DNA sequence: TAACGCTGTGTAATAATATAACATATTTAA
DNA sequence: TTAAATATGTTATATTATTACACAGCGTTA
């Protein structure tokens, strides 16, 4: 069993908000939404986001500067993420594909680099937007 | 044979600079360097960068907001990029691995999404930094 | 228990990254 | 040779993210 992290007040407020959304949220839109809960400054948001990313509760969609909740209970550490992104409607989905994950996990380059993490983003058009 | 793009003055200046660096450059560091060549505003840099990304001459390292020249002559379109990033020294290398590329190219999710592009970033420690 | 390290908070200021809007010029293609 | 498309130059501004500082809470440990 993995140790269950105890979240602080700010971290909980922000995680709640992100978990309620099925799409990625941007830091300043989060800030706007949590102002009524007493979180007033960007840094308070970024600090919580960084922590939540670190413990794997959320992931950052790098190409969009946005944050999405991790739906995969096994994903306790944010070390291996795959997303699909629709370039038309911007819908983002986390992908869990065993075969793909294995290939990525097992990948070795020829430079002797030691990987501990990867992030993969697929871009295209979703069913609705094709 | 792929059509050879004709680059404009600004695009050439900026591509030259990026190609001379073996590491990713950031937009504002590029701006600083090209001021002596008459490029004065961020937008001039971003416009050239966007074009160069589009035609596959450079790639954006999303997690670093930085731009690196594409060393792969086949890579005429920026549609499939794989990088390794050292989290200690920030060294970035473009990876060309045939097997990996095939897996990524052939990947199908179960949502019927049509992909035209992906970006994969591996993070870890390079040989020197281990 | 007192001192310390660690993590988190709150606030203000500012840095770094990126785009909007507008007027004009140049190139491409019908 | 004109229209469409692409690029330029400039100013202003929007968006994303961090630095710096003062302090609070908590567990360890000496």
Short mmCIF file of C-alpha atoms (C1' of nucleotides) in Angstrom, two decimals:
data_model
loop_
_atom_site.label_atom_id
_atom_site.label_comp_id
_atom_site.label_asym_id
_atom_site.label_seq_id
_atom_site.Cartn_x
_atom_site.Cartn_y
_atom_site.Cartn_z
CA UNK A 1 0.00 0.00 0.00
CA UNK A 2 1.17 3.47 -0.94
CA UNK A 3 1.18 6.05 1.80
CA UNK A 4 -1.89 8.24 1.48
CA UNK A 5 -0.82 11.84 1.29
CA UNK A 6 -2.56 14.26 3.60
CA UNK A 7 -3.50 17.29 1.62
CA UNK A 8 -3.61 20.76 3.06
CA UNK A 9 -6.59 23.07 2.80
CA UNK A 10 -5.42 24.85 -0.33
CA UNK A 11 -4.39 21.62 -1.98
CA UNK A 12 -7.79 20.07 -1.26
CA UNK A 13 -9.72 23.06 -2.59
CA UNK A 14 -7.76 23.03 -5.80
CA UNK A 15 -7.78 19.28 -6.27
CA UNK A 16 -11.57 19.24 -5.74
CA UNK A 17 -12.03 21.82 -8.43
CA UNK A 18 -9.83 19.99 -10.90
CA UNK A 19 -11.45 16.66 -10.18
CA UNK A 20 -14.89 18.12 -10.84
CA UNK A 21 -13.80 19.11 -14.31
CA UNK A 22 -13.28 16.43 -16.90
CA UNK A 23 -11.17 18.81 -18.91
CA UNK A 24 -7.87 20.51 -18.09
CA UNK A 25 -8.02 23.77 -16.18
CA UNK A 26 -5.57 26.63 -16.43
CA UNK A 27 -3.91 28.10 -13.39
CA UNK A 28 -5.50 31.51 -13.63
CA UNK A 29 -8.95 30.10 -14.26
CA UNK A 30 -8.47 28.02 -11.13
CA UNK A 31 -7.39 31.14 -9.30
CA UNK A 32 -10.54 32.92 -10.42
CA UNK A 33 -12.71 30.05 -9.20
CA UNK A 34 -11.09 29.66 -5.80
CA UNK A 35 -11.01 33.33 -4.87
CA UNK A 36 -14.31 32.87 -3.07
CA UNK A 37 -12.61 30.27 -0.93
CA UNK A 38 -9.92 32.64 0.18
CA UNK A 39 -7.15 31.80 -2.24
CA UNK A 40 -6.06 35.16 -3.54
CA UNK A 41 -2.73 34.91 -5.29
CA UNK A 42 -1.27 33.01 -8.24
CA UNK A 43 1.48 31.60 -6.09
CA UNK A 44 -0.98 29.89 -3.80
CA UNK A 45 -2.42 28.15 -6.82
CA UNK A 46 0.91 27.23 -8.35
CA UNK A 47 2.21 25.86 -5.07
CA UNK A 48 -0.79 23.58 -4.73
CA UNK A 49 -0.60 22.56 -8.39
CA UNK A 50 3.07 21.69 -8.12
CA UNK A 51 2.47 19.54 -5.10
CA UNK A 52 -0.51 17.79 -6.68
CA UNK A 53 1.52 17.07 -9.80
CA UNK A 54 4.35 15.75 -7.67
CA UNK A 55 2.16 13.27 -5.84
CA UNK A 56 0.41 12.25 -9.04
CA UNK A 57 -3.08 13.53 -8.27
CA UNK A 58 -3.06 15.72 -11.33
CA UNK A 59 -1.06 15.98 -14.53
CA UNK A 60 0.11 18.95 -16.48
CA UNK A 61 -0.77 19.06 -20.16
CA UNK A 62 2.46 20.67 -21.26
CA UNK A 63 1.37 21.81 -24.67
CA UNK A 64 -1.64 23.57 -23.16
CA UNK A 65 -0.31 24.81 -19.84
CA UNK A 66 -3.26 23.21 -18.15
CA UNK A 67 -3.91 20.70 -15.41
CA UNK A 68 -6.13 17.66 -15.37
CA UNK A 69 -7.01 15.18 -12.64
CA UNK A 70 -5.50 11.73 -12.86
CA UNK A 71 -8.26 9.19 -13.20
CA UNK A 72 -5.94 6.23 -12.84
CA UNK A 73 -5.80 5.07 -9.26
CA UNK A 74 -2.53 3.27 -9.90
CA UNK A 75 -0.93 6.46 -11.07
CA UNK A 76 0.43 7.51 -7.68
CA UNK A 77 3.44 9.10 -9.21
CA UNK A 78 3.24 11.36 -12.19
CA UNK A 79 5.90 9.52 -14.05
CA UNK A 80 4.24 8.16 -17.10
CA UNK A 81 1.51 10.06 -18.81
CA UNK A 82 -0.14 9.74 -22.19
CA UNK A 83 -2.82 12.07 -23.45
CA UNK A 84 -4.80 12.56 -26.60
CA UNK A 85 -5.70 16.11 -27.51
CA UNK A 86 -8.23 17.16 -30.11
CA UNK A 87 -6.86 20.16 -31.95
CA UNK A 88 -10.32 21.33 -32.86
CA UNK A 89 -12.38 21.14 -29.65
CA UNK A 90 -9.38 20.83 -27.33
CA UNK A 91 -10.84 17.79 -25.63
CA UNK A 92 -8.17 15.99 -23.63
CA UNK A 93 -8.25 12.36 -22.58
CA UNK A 94 -5.76 10.40 -20.55
CA UNK A 95 -4.78 7.20 -22.29
CA UNK A 96 -4.01 3.96 -20.51
CA UNK A 97 -2.74 1.46 -23.00
CA UNK A 98 -0.85 -1.42 -21.58
CA UNK A 99 1.15 -2.29 -24.68
CA UNK A 100 2.12 1.31 -25.31
CA UNK A 101 3.07 1.82 -21.68
CA UNK A 102 5.30 -1.22 -21.82
CA UNK A 103 7.11 0.03 -24.88
CA UNK A 104 7.63 3.40 -23.33
CA UNK A 105 8.67 2.01 -19.99
CA UNK A 106 11.16 -0.32 -21.62
CA UNK A 107 12.59 2.20 -24.03
CA UNK A 108 16.35 2.55 -23.93
CA UNK A 109 18.24 5.08 -25.94
CA UNK A 110 21.82 4.56 -26.97
CA UNK A 111 23.25 7.28 -24.73
CA UNK A 112 22.99 5.49 -21.43
CA UNK A 113 20.43 7.87 -20.10
CA UNK A 114 18.38 6.78 -17.12
CA UNK A 115 14.73 7.74 -17.47
CA UNK A 116 12.35 8.12 -14.61
CA UNK A 117 9.46 9.81 -16.37
CA UNK A 118 7.90 10.54 -19.70
CA UNK A 119 5.10 12.57 -21.15
CA UNK A 120 3.42 11.77 -24.43
CA UNK A 121 0.80 13.91 -26.13
CA UNK A 122 -1.06 12.78 -29.23
CA UNK A 123 -2.74 15.44 -31.35
CA UNK A 124 -5.49 15.01 -33.86
CA UNK A 125 -9.21 15.22 -34.32
CA UNK A 126 -11.68 13.45 -32.11
CA UNK A 127 -14.68 11.58 -33.46
CA UNK A 128 -16.99 14.57 -33.13
CA UNK A 129 -14.62 16.92 -34.91
CA UNK A 130 -13.55 14.77 -37.82
CA UNK B 1 11.23 14.98 -53.17
CA UNK B 2 9.69 17.40 -50.72
CA UNK B 3 9.24 20.99 -51.80
CA UNK B 4 12.02 23.11 -50.34
CA UNK B 5 10.54 26.00 -48.43
CA UNK B 6 11.88 29.43 -49.16
CA UNK B 7 12.51 31.17 -45.91
CA UNK B 8 12.18 34.88 -45.41
CA UNK B 9 14.88 37.07 -43.93
CA UNK B 10 13.63 36.89 -40.37
CA UNK B 11 13.00 33.18 -40.58
CA UNK B 12 16.54 32.60 -41.90
CA UNK B 13 18.15 34.69 -39.20
CA UNK B 14 16.31 32.83 -36.48
CA UNK B 15 16.76 29.38 -37.98
CA UNK B 16 20.49 30.04 -38.34
CA UNK B 17 20.76 30.93 -34.71
CA UNK B 18 18.85 27.86 -33.57
CA UNK B 19 20.82 25.56 -35.84
CA UNK B 20 24.09 26.85 -34.42
CA UNK B 21 23.00 25.81 -30.96
CA UNK B 22 22.84 22.15 -30.13
CA UNK B 23 20.55 22.93 -27.25
CA UNK B 24 17.06 24.44 -27.20
CA UNK B 25 16.79 28.21 -27.18
CA UNK B 26 14.07 30.26 -25.59
CA UNK B 27 12.15 32.88 -27.51
CA UNK B 28 13.39 35.86 -25.52
CA UNK B 29 16.98 34.69 -25.59
CA UNK B 30 16.63 34.45 -29.35
CA UNK B 31 15.15 37.95 -29.38
CA UNK B 32 18.12 39.23 -27.42
CA UNK B 33 20.56 37.64 -29.86
CA UNK B 34 18.90 38.88 -33.04
CA UNK B 35 18.38 42.47 -31.96
CA UNK B 36 21.65 43.34 -33.66
CA UNK B 37 20.19 42.01 -36.89
CA UNK B 38 17.21 44.31 -36.73
CA UNK B 39 14.64 42.08 -35.14
CA UNK B 40 13.21 44.16 -32.36
CA UNK B 41 9.98 42.70 -31.08
CA UNK B 42 8.85 39.42 -29.53
CA UNK B 43 6.20 39.00 -32.15
CA UNK B 44 8.75 38.97 -34.92
CA UNK B 45 10.48 36.11 -33.18
CA UNK B 46 7.32 34.17 -32.42
CA UNK B 47 6.08 34.51 -35.97
CA UNK B 48 9.27 33.07 -37.35
CA UNK B 49 9.33 30.33 -34.73
CA UNK B 50 5.77 29.31 -35.49
CA UNK B 51 6.52 29.09 -39.17
CA UNK B 52 9.70 27.11 -38.61
CA UNK B 53 7.87 24.69 -36.35
CA UNK B 54 5.14 24.33 -38.93
CA UNK B 55 7.54 23.38 -41.70
CA UNK B 56 9.47 21.06 -39.42
CA UNK B 57 12.77 22.94 -39.32
CA UNK B 58 12.61 23.25 -35.58
CA UNK B 59 10.69 21.63 -32.77
CA UNK B 60 9.26 23.06 -29.61
CA UNK B 61 10.20 21.38 -26.36
CA UNK B 62 6.86 21.87 -24.70
CA UNK B 63 7.93 21.21 -21.16
CA UNK B 64 10.67 23.81 -21.48
CA UNK B 65 9.13 26.42 -23.74
CA UNK B 66 12.19 26.22 -25.92
CA UNK B 67 13.02 25.55 -29.52
CA UNK B 68 15.57 23.20 -31.03
CA UNK B 69 16.62 22.56 -34.62
CA UNK B 70 15.52 19.33 -36.22
CA UNK B 71 18.55 17.28 -37.15
CA UNK B 72 16.57 14.66 -39.00
CA UNK B 73 16.42 15.45 -42.70
CA UNK B 74 13.40 13.21 -43.11
CA UNK B 75 11.51 15.19 -40.54
CA UNK B 76 9.99 17.68 -42.98
CA UNK B 77 6.85 17.95 -40.98
CA UNK B 78 6.87 18.42 -37.26
CA UNK B 79 4.46 15.63 -36.65
CA UNK B 80 6.34 13.09 -34.67
CA UNK B 81 8.91 14.14 -32.16
CA UNK B 82 10.68 12.32 -29.37
CA UNK B 83 13.12 13.97 -27.00
CA UNK B 84 15.13 13.01 -24.00
CA UNK B 85 15.67 15.67 -21.38
CA UNK B 86 18.15 15.54 -18.54
CA UNK B 87 16.52 17.02 -15.47
CA UNK B 88 19.86 17.93 -14.00
CA UNK B 89 21.83 19.60 -16.80
CA UNK B 90 18.80 20.20 -19.04
CA UNK B 91 20.56 18.62 -22.00
CA UNK B 92 18.03 17.82 -24.71
CA UNK B 93 18.48 15.25 -27.46
CA UNK B 94 16.14 14.35 -30.27
CA UNK B 95 15.57 10.62 -30.42
CA UNK B 96 15.10 8.66 -33.62
CA UNK B 97 14.18 5.13 -32.78
CA UNK B 98 12.56 3.19 -35.53
CA UNK B 99 10.75 0.65 -33.35
CA UNK B 100 9.44 3.29 -31.01
CA UNK B 101 8.33 5.48 -33.91
CA UNK B 102 6.43 2.57 -35.40
CA UNK B 103 4.60 1.87 -32.19
CA UNK B 104 3.68 5.49 -31.81
CA UNK B 105 2.69 5.90 -35.43
CA UNK B 106 0.50 2.81 -35.30
CA UNK B 107 -1.09 3.58 -31.98
CA UNK B 108 -4.89 3.53 -32.01
CA UNK B 109 -6.98 4.46 -29.04
CA UNK B 110 -10.46 3.11 -28.51
CA UNK B 111 -12.22 6.41 -29.09
CA UNK B 112 -11.90 6.59 -32.83
CA UNK B 113 -9.62 9.56 -32.71
CA UNK B 114 -7.56 10.38 -35.78
CA UNK B 115 -4.03 11.42 -34.89
CA UNK B 116 -1.78 13.46 -37.08
CA UNK B 117 0.95 14.31 -34.62
CA UNK B 118 2.52 13.42 -31.34
CA UNK B 119 5.12 14.71 -28.98
CA UNK B 120 6.99 12.55 -26.51
CA UNK B 121 9.40 13.79 -23.89
CA UNK B 122 11.47 11.45 -21.73
CA UNK B 123 12.91 12.83 -18.51
CA UNK B 124 15.77 11.49 -16.49
CA UNK B 125 19.45 11.82 -15.86
CA UNK B 126 22.04 11.71 -18.58
CA UNK B 127 25.26 9.76 -18.30
CA UNK B 128 27.21 12.73 -17.01
CA UNK B 129 24.67 13.58 -14.34
CA UNK B 130 23.95 10.13 -12.95
"C1'" DT C 1 11.33 21.35 26.28
"C1'" DA C 2 13.93 23.98 23.16
"C1'" DA C 3 16.03 24.20 18.87
"C1'" DC C 4 15.93 22.70 14.26
"C1'" DG C 5 14.40 21.27 9.73
"C1'" DC C 6 10.72 20.79 6.79
"C1'" DT C 7 6.60 22.10 4.66
"C1'" DG C 8 3.05 25.22 4.00
"C1'" DT C 9 0.83 30.01 4.10
"C1'" DG C 10 0.03 34.91 2.68
"C1'" DT C 11 1.37 38.93 0.23
"C1'" DA C 12 3.62 42.02 -3.01
"C1'" DA C 13 6.29 42.51 -6.76
"C1'" DT C 14 8.07 41.13 -10.98
"C1'" DA C 15 9.81 37.94 -14.54
"C1'" DA C 16 9.00 35.15 -18.50
"C1'" DT C 17 6.14 33.62 -22.19
"C1'" DA C 18 2.93 34.75 -25.80
"C1'" DT C 19 -0.76 37.16 -28.48
"C1'" DA C 20 -4.06 41.02 -30.26
"C1'" DA C 21 -4.67 44.71 -33.21
"C1'" DC C 22 -3.39 47.70 -36.77
"C1'" DA C 23 -1.11 49.54 -40.86
"C1'" DT C 24 1.68 48.33 -44.57
"C1'" DA C 25 4.63 45.62 -47.75
"C1'" DT C 26 5.83 41.67 -50.54
"C1'" DT C 27 5.08 37.34 -52.94
"C1'" DT C 28 2.20 34.03 -55.34
"C1'" DA C 29 -1.06 32.56 -58.38
"C1'" DA C 30 -5.22 33.14 -61.29
"C1'" DT D 1 -2.52 42.98 -62.98
"C1'" DT D 2 -5.22 42.28 -59.64
"C1'" DA D 3 -6.65 39.49 -55.71
"C1'" DA D 4 -5.31 36.45 -52.13
"C1'" DA D 5 -2.05 34.95 -49.12
"C1'" DT D 6 1.86 35.65 -46.44
"C1'" DA D 7 5.16 38.46 -44.05
"C1'" DT D 8 6.69 42.78 -41.78
"C1'" DG D 9 7.07 46.38 -38.10
"C1'" DT D 10 5.24 48.44 -34.06
"C1'" DT D 11 2.69 49.24 -29.82
"C1'" DA D 12 0.25 47.50 -26.37
"C1'" DT D 13 -1.36 43.93 -23.58
"C1'" DA D 14 -2.56 39.23 -22.08
"C1'" DT D 15 -1.10 35.03 -20.02
"C1'" DT D 16 1.82 32.06 -17.40
"C1'" DA D 17 5.02 31.53 -13.66
"C1'" DT D 18 8.53 32.75 -10.10
"C1'" DT D 19 11.35 35.51 -6.55
"C1'" DA D 20 11.61 37.30 -2.19
"C1'" DC D 21 10.28 37.88 2.45
"C1'" DA D 22 7.94 37.14 6.88
"C1'" DC D 23 5.88 33.86 9.48
"C1'" DA D 24 3.05 29.51 11.18
"C1'" DG D 25 2.58 24.52 12.26
"C1'" DC D 26 4.49 20.09 13.03
"C1'" DG D 27 7.48 16.33 14.00
"C1'" DT D 28 12.16 15.07 15.31
"C1'" DT D 29 15.83 14.91 18.29
"C1'" DA D 30 19.24 16.28 21.39
#
